[in-house]
C-alpha cells in the first residue's frame, strides 16, 4: 500500500492548522473524503441531478440508476443475498432507530427482554430504550472486562425464554475492541434469537460478510467509510424485513394509497419513505469502489501496524493510561494522561495541528465502567502515517509536562 499516494487523493490532508501540518486522528468520528468522492458529488449535481424513482425523463432514470447501483455495490460489499435486504438510511443511528421501532411493533410484548452490550454507542442504546419504554420491555446488559473484552460467557446466562433480540457492536468506537460477533450470533441463534450488529466502526476496517456472520440485521454509516454524511444502511434478512412494519410513512414507500387503505411498496422501498439521499448513495458507491481499489485486507494490515506502533509509543511515555487492551482491536486508542483532563490534552494537541476527539465518545456506560469523565481518542485511517503518530506522542509528552 502506497500511503503517500493515497494521501494525495485526500485534498484536506495537505492543509496546515496553526501553521502546522494537519494530523487527522479523528477518523472514528468521521473519515476524510477522497477526491473521487468529492468529484462524484459535484458530477451528480452538475450532470444528473433529478429526483429518483418517480420520473420517466432521462435525468431521473440516470439518477435512479446510480442510486440502485449504489445499493448493488453495498450488497456486494457486505455479501448480502439480495439487493432487497439493503435499506438506505441517513446513517447507523437512523438504521437502528428504524429497526428498534419496527421490531418493537412486530415482536415485543410487555415483559420481553433485549440484550445490549455495555460498550455500545448511545445510538445502539437509546433507540432500544425508547422502544422498551413504549412496549414495556426490559433491557439486560452484557458487561465487558476491564481490558475491553466482552464477557461472552455471560450471554448464555442473560438469555431467557423472553429474550427477543441481542444488539452488539462489531467494533467499539471507544475501546477499539473487535468483538467476536460470529460467536455471539451462534449463541443467540441456538436460542432462536436474532442479532443486530452495529458495524459503524467495522465497515472501514474489516471485511464484512453478512452471510458468513449470519447476522440478522446490520447497521452502517457511509461517512465512516469515506463517503458523504447523511447516507447509511440497514441490512436485514429478507424474511424479517418482509414481516416488519414500516418505520416512517410517505412517498416512495407505498404501492397504493387511499383514505381507506394503504398498501406498501416491495422491499426495500417499504423502509425508504420520502426523497432519499440519492447523491449520498452515489458518493457511497464511489467510496466503496475506492476502498476496493486499495483492498480492505491491505488497509486492515496497515492500520494494524499503526495501532501496534501507537500503542507501544504511548505506553513508553509513561503516566498514560490506555483504555481498551483487547486481543483483537481496530485502529483506535483511547487514553488519559494521569492527573490531566482530557479536554486540556485535546486542546494542547490541537495547537500542534493534531485533531483528536475528547469526551465520552457517546459511550457514557463505558466511562461509568472506568469511573472517568472521558478520554482522548486517537483513531487511525489508511492515510495516516507513523510520523504522524510520532507528532502525537511529542504532543502527549508536551501536554504531560504542561498539565502535571
Ligand atoms: N455506532 C457506533 C459504534 C459509532 O461509533 C457511531 C458513530 O460514531 C454510531 C453508531 C452512529 O453513527 P452515525 O452518527 O453515523 O449515525
Coordinates of C-alpha atoms and ligand atoms in Angstrom, one line a residue:
X1 CA 0.0 0.0 0.0
X2 CA 1.5 3.4 -1.1
X3 CA 0.3 5.7 1.7
X4 CA 1.9 8.8 0.2
X5 CA 0.0 8.1 -3.0
X6 CA -3.2 7.6 -1.0
X7 CA -2.7 10.8 0.9
X8 CA -2.6 12.7 -2.4
X9 CA -6.2 11.5 -3.0
X10 CA -7.4 13.4 0.1
X11 CA -7.0 17.1 -0.5
X12 CA -7.9 18.1 3.1
X13 CA -4.8 16.4 4.4
X14 CA -2.4 18.8 2.8
X15 CA -3.7 21.7 5.0
X16 CA -1.8 23.4 7.8
X17 CA -3.6 24.1 11.1
X18 CA -2.0 26.9 13.2
X19 CA 0.9 26.7 10.7
X20 CA 1.5 23.0 11.4
X21 CA 0.7 20.1 9.1
X22 CA -2.7 18.7 9.9
X23 CA -2.6 15.3 11.7
X24 CA -6.1 14.0 11.4
X25 CA -6.7 11.3 14.1
X26 CA -10.5 11.7 14.4
X27 CA -11.4 9.1 11.9
X28 CA -13.7 7.2 14.2
X29 CA -15.9 10.3 14.3
X30 CA -15.8 10.8 10.5
X31 CA -13.3 9.9 7.8
X32 CA -12.0 12.4 5.2
X33 CA -13.1 12.2 1.6
X34 CA -11.0 11.2 -1.4
X35 CA -11.1 13.5 -4.5
X36 CA -13.1 10.8 -6.4
X37 CA -15.9 11.0 -3.8
X38 CA -15.9 14.9 -4.0
X39 CA -15.9 14.7 -7.8
X40 CA -18.8 12.3 -7.7
X41 CA -20.9 14.7 -5.7
X42 CA -20.2 17.7 -8.0
X43 CA -20.7 15.5 -11.0
X44 CA -24.1 14.3 -9.7
X45 CA -25.3 17.9 -9.2
X46 CA -23.8 19.2 -12.5
X47 CA -24.9 16.3 -14.7
X48 CA -27.7 14.1 -13.3
X49 CA -29.5 15.9 -10.5
X50 CA -33.1 14.8 -10.5
X51 CA -35.4 13.0 -8.1
X52 CA -35.2 9.2 -8.3
X53 CA -37.9 6.5 -8.8
X54 CA -40.7 8.7 -9.9
X55 CA -39.6 10.2 -13.2
X56 CA -39.6 8.8 -16.8
X57 CA -37.2 11.5 -18.1
X58 CA -33.5 10.9 -18.8
X59 CA -32.1 12.6 -15.7
X60 CA -34.4 10.9 -13.3
X61 CA -33.6 7.5 -14.8
X62 CA -29.9 8.2 -14.7
X63 CA -30.1 9.3 -11.0
X64 CA -32.2 6.2 -10.2
X65 CA -29.6 4.0 -11.9
X66 CA -26.8 5.4 -9.8
X67 CA -28.9 5.1 -6.6
X68 CA -29.7 1.4 -7.4
X69 CA -26.1 0.7 -8.4
X70 CA -25.1 2.0 -5.0
X71 CA -27.5 -0.5 -3.4
X72 CA -26.0 -3.3 -5.5
X73 CA -22.5 -2.2 -4.5
X74 CA -23.4 -2.3 -0.8
X75 CA -25.0 -5.7 -1.3
X76 CA -21.7 -7.0 -2.9
X77 CA -19.5 -5.2 -0.3
X78 CA -21.2 -6.9 2.7
X79 CA -22.1 -10.0 0.7
X80 CA -25.9 -9.8 1.3
X81 CA -28.0 -12.4 -0.5
X82 CA -30.2 -9.8 -2.3
X83 CA -30.4 -6.1 -3.1
X84 CA -33.8 -6.1 -1.3
X85 CA -32.0 -6.6 2.0
X86 CA -30.2 -3.2 1.7
X87 CA -32.2 -0.3 3.0
X88 CA -30.7 3.2 2.7
X89 CA -30.9 5.4 5.8
X90 CA -29.2 8.5 6.8
X91 CA -26.7 6.6 8.9
X92 CA -26.3 3.9 11.5
X93 CA -28.4 5.9 14.0
X94 CA -31.3 6.0 11.7
X95 CA -30.8 2.4 10.7
X96 CA -31.0 1.3 14.4
X97 CA -34.0 3.6 15.1
X98 CA -35.8 2.1 12.1
X99 CA -35.2 -1.4 13.4
X100 CA -35.9 -0.7 17.0
X101 CA -39.3 0.9 16.1
X102 CA -40.3 -1.8 13.6
X103 CA -39.0 -4.7 15.7
X104 CA -40.8 -3.4 18.8
X105 CA -44.1 -3.0 16.9
X106 CA -43.9 -6.5 15.4
X107 CA -42.4 -8.7 18.1
X108 CA -42.2 -7.0 21.6
X109 CA -44.8 -7.6 24.3
X110 CA -44.7 -6.3 27.9
X111 CA -42.1 -8.3 29.9
X112 CA -40.0 -9.3 26.9
X113 CA -36.3 -8.8 27.1
X114 CA -33.4 -7.4 25.0
X115 CA -29.7 -7.8 25.5
X116 CA -27.4 -4.9 24.7
X117 CA -23.7 -4.8 25.5
X118 CA -22.1 -2.4 27.9
X119 CA -19.8 -1.0 25.3
X120 CA -22.5 0.2 22.8
X121 CA -22.5 3.7 21.3
X122 CA -25.6 5.7 22.5
X123 CA -27.2 5.1 19.2
X124 CA -27.4 1.4 19.9
X125 CA -28.8 2.0 23.4
X126 CA -31.3 4.9 23.3
X127 CA -33.4 3.7 20.4
X128 CA -33.9 0.4 22.2
X129 CA -34.7 2.2 25.5
X130 CA -37.3 4.3 23.7
X131 CA -38.8 1.1 22.3
X132 CA -38.6 -0.7 25.6
X133 CA -40.5 2.1 27.3
X134 CA -43.2 2.1 24.7
X135 CA -43.6 -1.7 24.7
X136 CA -42.9 -2.5 28.4
X137 CA -39.8 -4.4 27.6
X138 CA -36.7 -4.9 29.8
X139 CA -33.1 -4.3 28.8
X140 CA -30.3 -6.7 30.1
X141 CA -26.7 -5.6 29.8
X142 CA -23.9 -7.8 28.6
X143 CA -20.8 -6.4 30.5
X144 CA -17.2 -6.2 29.5
X145 CA -13.9 -6.9 31.4
X146 CA -11.6 -4.1 32.3
X147 CA -9.4 -5.0 29.3
X148 CA -12.3 -4.1 27.0
X149 CA -13.3 -7.6 26.0
X150 CA -17.0 -8.6 26.3
X151 CA -17.9 -11.2 29.0
X152 CA -19.2 -13.5 26.3
X153 CA -19.8 -16.4 28.8
X154 CA -22.4 -14.2 30.4
X155 CA -24.6 -14.2 27.3
X156 CA -25.9 -17.7 27.9
X157 CA -26.8 -16.6 31.5
X158 CA -28.6 -13.5 30.3
X159 CA -30.7 -15.3 27.7
X160 CA -34.1 -16.5 28.8
X161 CA -37.3 -17.5 27.1
X162 CA -38.4 -13.9 26.9
X163 CA -35.2 -12.6 25.1
X164 CA -36.2 -11.2 21.7
X165 CA -33.0 -9.7 20.3
X166 CA -29.3 -9.2 21.0
X167 CA -27.7 -5.9 19.9
X168 CA -23.9 -5.7 19.8
X169 CA -21.3 -3.5 18.2
X170 CA -18.8 -5.2 15.9
X171 CA -16.1 -2.7 16.9
X172 CA -16.2 -0.4 19.9
X173 CA -15.7 3.2 18.9
X174 CA -14.1 4.0 22.3
X175 CA -12.1 0.8 23.2
X176 CA -11.3 -0.3 19.7
X177 CA -12.4 -3.9 20.7
X178 CA -13.3 -6.1 17.7
X179 CA -16.0 -8.3 19.2
X180 CA -16.3 -12.0 18.2
X181 CA -19.8 -11.3 16.8
X182 CA -19.8 -14.6 14.9
X183 CA -19.7 -16.5 18.2
X184 CA -22.3 -14.2 19.8
X185 CA -24.6 -14.8 16.8
X186 CA -24.1 -18.6 17.1
X187 CA -25.0 -18.4 20.8
X188 CA -28.1 -16.3 20.2
X189 CA -29.2 -18.4 17.3
X190 CA -29.0 -21.6 19.3
X191 CA -31.9 -20.0 21.2
X192 CA -33.6 -18.7 18.0
X193 CA -32.8 -15.1 19.0
X194 CA -31.9 -12.6 16.2
X195 CA -28.9 -10.4 16.4
X196 CA -28.3 -6.8 15.3
X197 CA -24.6 -5.9 14.6
X198 CA -23.7 -2.3 14.7
X199 CA -21.0 -2.1 12.1
X200 CA -20.5 1.7 12.1
X201 CA -16.8 1.2 13.2
X202 CA -16.2 -2.0 11.3
X203 CA -17.1 -1.3 7.7
X204 CA -14.0 0.8 7.2
X205 CA -11.6 -1.6 8.8
X206 CA -12.8 -5.2 8.3
X207 CA -14.2 -7.3 5.5
X208 CA -17.8 -7.9 6.5
X209 CA -19.7 -10.9 5.1
X210 CA -23.3 -10.9 6.5
X211 CA -24.0 -14.4 5.2
X212 CA -20.9 -15.9 6.9
X213 CA -21.6 -13.9 10.1
X214 CA -25.3 -15.0 9.7
X215 CA -26.3 -11.7 11.5
X216 CA -30.0 -10.9 11.1
X217 CA -29.5 -7.1 11.0
X218 CA -26.5 -4.8 10.5
X219 CA -26.2 -1.0 10.6
X220 CA -23.5 1.2 8.9
X221 CA -22.7 4.8 8.1
X222 CA -21.3 6.0 4.8
X223 CA -19.3 8.9 6.3
X224 CA -17.2 6.5 8.4
X225 CA -16.1 4.8 5.2
X226 CA -15.0 7.8 3.1
X227 CA -18.5 8.7 1.7
X228 CA -20.6 11.7 2.3
X229 CA -22.5 12.3 5.5
X230 CA -26.3 11.6 5.6
X231 CA -26.2 8.1 4.0
X232 CA -26.1 4.8 5.7
X233 CA -27.6 1.3 5.5
X234 CA -29.8 -1.0 7.4
X235 CA -29.2 -4.6 6.3
X236 CA -31.9 -7.1 7.3
X237 CA -32.5 -10.7 6.3
X238 CA -35.3 -10.6 3.8
X239 CA -37.8 -12.7 5.8
X240 CA -37.5 -10.2 8.7
X241 CA -37.8 -7.1 6.5
X242 CA -40.9 -8.7 4.9
X243 CA -42.5 -9.2 8.3
X244 CA -41.6 -5.9 9.9
X245 CA -43.9 -2.9 9.6
X246 CA -42.6 0.4 8.0
X247 CA -41.0 2.9 10.4
X248 CA -42.0 6.0 8.5
X249 CA -44.8 6.7 6.0
X250 CA -44.7 8.9 3.0
X251 CA -43.9 8.9 -0.7
X252 CA -41.9 6.1 -2.4
X253 CA -42.7 3.6 0.3
X254 CA -46.3 2.8 -0.9
X255 CA -47.9 0.7 -3.6
X256 CA -51.4 2.3 -3.4
X257 CA -52.9 5.0 -1.1
X258 CA -56.5 5.7 -0.4
X259 CA -58.2 7.0 2.7
X260 CA -59.5 3.5 3.4
X261 CA -56.3 1.5 2.9
X262 CA -52.7 2.0 2.0
X263 CA -50.5 -0.8 0.7
X264 CA -46.7 -0.7 0.9
X265 CA -44.1 -0.9 -1.8
X266 CA -41.9 -4.0 -2.2
X267 CA -38.6 -4.3 -0.3
X268 CA -36.5 -2.3 0.3
X269 CA -38.6 0.7 -0.6
X270 CA -41.1 0.0 2.1
X271 CA -38.4 1.4 4.5
X272 CA -37.4 4.4 2.4
X273 CA -40.1 7.0 2.9
X274 CA -39.6 10.3 1.1
X275 CA -36.8 11.6 -1.0
X276 CA -33.7 9.6 -0.1
X277 CA -30.2 11.0 -0.1
X278 CA -29.5 9.8 -3.6
X279 CA -26.4 11.9 -4.1
X280 CA -25.1 10.5 -0.8
X281 CA -25.8 7.0 -2.1
X282 CA -23.8 7.9 -5.3
X283 CA -20.9 9.0 -3.1
X284 CA -21.1 5.7 -1.2
X285 CA -20.8 3.8 -4.4
X286 CA -17.7 5.8 -5.3
X287 CA -16.2 5.4 -1.8
X288 CA -16.7 1.7 -1.7
X289 CA -15.2 1.3 -5.2
X290 CA -12.2 3.4 -3.9
X291 CA -11.8 1.2 -0.8
X292 CA -12.0 -1.9 -3.1
X293 CA -9.3 -0.4 -5.3
X294 CA -6.9 -0.3 -2.3
X295 CA -8.2 -3.5 -0.8
X296 CA -9.7 -3.9 2.7
X297 CA -7.2 -6.6 3.6
X298 CA -4.3 -4.2 2.8
X299 CA -6.0 -1.4 4.7
X300 CA -6.6 -3.7 7.7
X301 CA -2.9 -4.9 7.7
X302 CA -1.6 -1.3 7.6
X303 CA -3.9 0.0 10.2
X304 CA -2.9 -2.9 12.5
X305 CA 0.7 -1.7 12.2
X306 CA -0.3 1.9 13.0
X307 CA -2.2 0.6 16.1
X308 CA 0.7 -1.5 17.3
X309 CA 3.2 1.4 16.8
X310 CA 1.0 3.9 18.5
X311 CA 0.2 1.6 21.5
X312 CA 3.9 0.9 22.1
X313 CA 4.9 4.5 21.7
X314 CA 2.2 5.8 24.0
X315 CA 2.9 3.2 26.6
X316 CA 6.6 4.1 26.5
X317 CA 5.8 7.7 27.5
X318 CA 4.7 6.5 31.0
X319 CA 2.0 8.1 33.1
X320 CA -0.6 7.5 30.4
X321 CA -3.5 5.0 30.8
X322 CA -4.9 3.3 27.7
X323 CA -8.5 2.2 27.9
X324 CA -9.1 -1.0 25.9
X325 CA -6.4 -3.6 25.6
X326 CA -8.4 -6.4 23.9
X327 CA -6.5 -9.0 22.0
X328 CA -8.3 -8.1 18.8
X329 CA -8.6 -4.3 18.2
X330 CA -9.2 -1.9 15.4
X331 CA -7.0 1.2 15.0
X332 CA -8.5 3.2 17.9
X333 CA -6.5 4.2 21.0
X334 CA -8.3 5.8 23.9
X335 CA -6.1 7.2 26.7
X336 CA -5.7 9.7 29.5
X337 CA -2.6 11.4 30.9
X338 CA -2.8 10.5 34.5
X339 CA -3.9 13.6 36.5
X340 CA -4.8 15.6 33.4
X341 CA -8.2 16.4 32.0
X342 CA -8.9 15.0 28.5
X343 CA -10.2 18.4 27.2
X344 CA -6.9 20.1 28.2
X345 CA -4.9 17.4 26.5
X346 CA -7.1 17.7 23.4
X347 CA -6.6 21.5 23.3
X348 CA -2.8 21.2 23.5
X349 CA -2.7 18.6 20.8
X350 CA -5.0 20.8 18.6
X351 CA -2.5 23.7 18.8
X352 CA 0.1 21.3 17.4
X353 CA -2.2 20.5 14.5
X354 CA -3.3 17.1 15.9
X355 CA -7.0 16.5 15.7
X356 CA -8.2 14.0 18.3
X357 CA -11.6 13.6 20.0
X358 CA -12.1 14.1 23.7
X359 CA -15.0 13.3 25.9
X360 CA -17.3 10.3 26.3
X361 CA -17.5 9.4 22.6
X362 CA -21.2 8.8 23.0
X363 CA -20.4 5.8 25.3
X364 CA -21.3 7.1 28.8
X365 CA -21.7 3.5 30.1
X366 CA -18.0 2.8 29.2
X367 CA -17.0 6.0 31.1
X368 CA -19.0 4.8 34.1
X369 CA -17.3 1.4 33.9
X370 CA -13.9 3.0 34.4
X371 CA -15.2 5.8 36.6
X372 CA -13.8 8.5 34.3
X373 CA -15.4 11.6 32.7
X374 CA -13.9 11.0 29.3
X375 CA -10.8 10.0 27.3
X376 CA -8.6 11.4 24.5
X377 CA -9.2 9.2 21.4
X378 CA -6.8 8.9 18.5
X379 CA -8.3 6.8 15.7
X380 CA -6.3 6.0 12.6
X381 CA -7.2 5.5 8.9
X382 CA -5.4 4.2 5.9
X383 CA -3.9 7.7 5.1
X384 CA -2.3 8.1 8.5
X385 CA 1.5 7.7 8.9
X386 CA 4.0 6.6 11.6
X387 CA 5.5 10.1 11.5
X388 CA 2.1 11.5 12.5
X389 CA 2.0 9.1 15.5
X390 CA 5.4 10.5 16.5
X391 CA 3.9 14.0 16.4
X392 CA 1.0 12.8 18.5
X393 CA 3.4 11.4 21.1
X394 CA 5.5 14.6 21.2
X395 CA 2.3 16.4 21.9
X396 CA 1.4 14.0 24.7
X397 CA 4.8 14.5 26.3
X398 CA 4.4 18.3 26.0
X399 CA 0.9 18.1 27.5
X400 CA 2.1 15.9 30.3
X401 CA 4.8 18.5 31.2
X402 CA 2.3 21.4 31.0
X403 CA -0.5 19.8 32.9
X404 CA 1.1 17.8 35.7
Ligands
LIG1 N1 -22.3 3.1 16.4 C1 -21.0 3.3 16.6 C2 -20.2 2.2 17.1 C3 -20.5 4.6 16.3 O1 -19.2 4.8 16.5 C4 -21.3 5.6 15.7 C5 -20.8 6.9 15.5 O2 -19.7 7.3 15.9 C6 -22.7 5.3 15.5 C7 -23.1 4.1 15.8 C8 -23.6 6.3 15.0 O3 -23.2 6.6 13.7 P1 -24.0 7.9 12.9 O4 -23.8 9.1 13.8 O5 -23.2 7.9 11.6 O6 -25.4 7.5 12.7

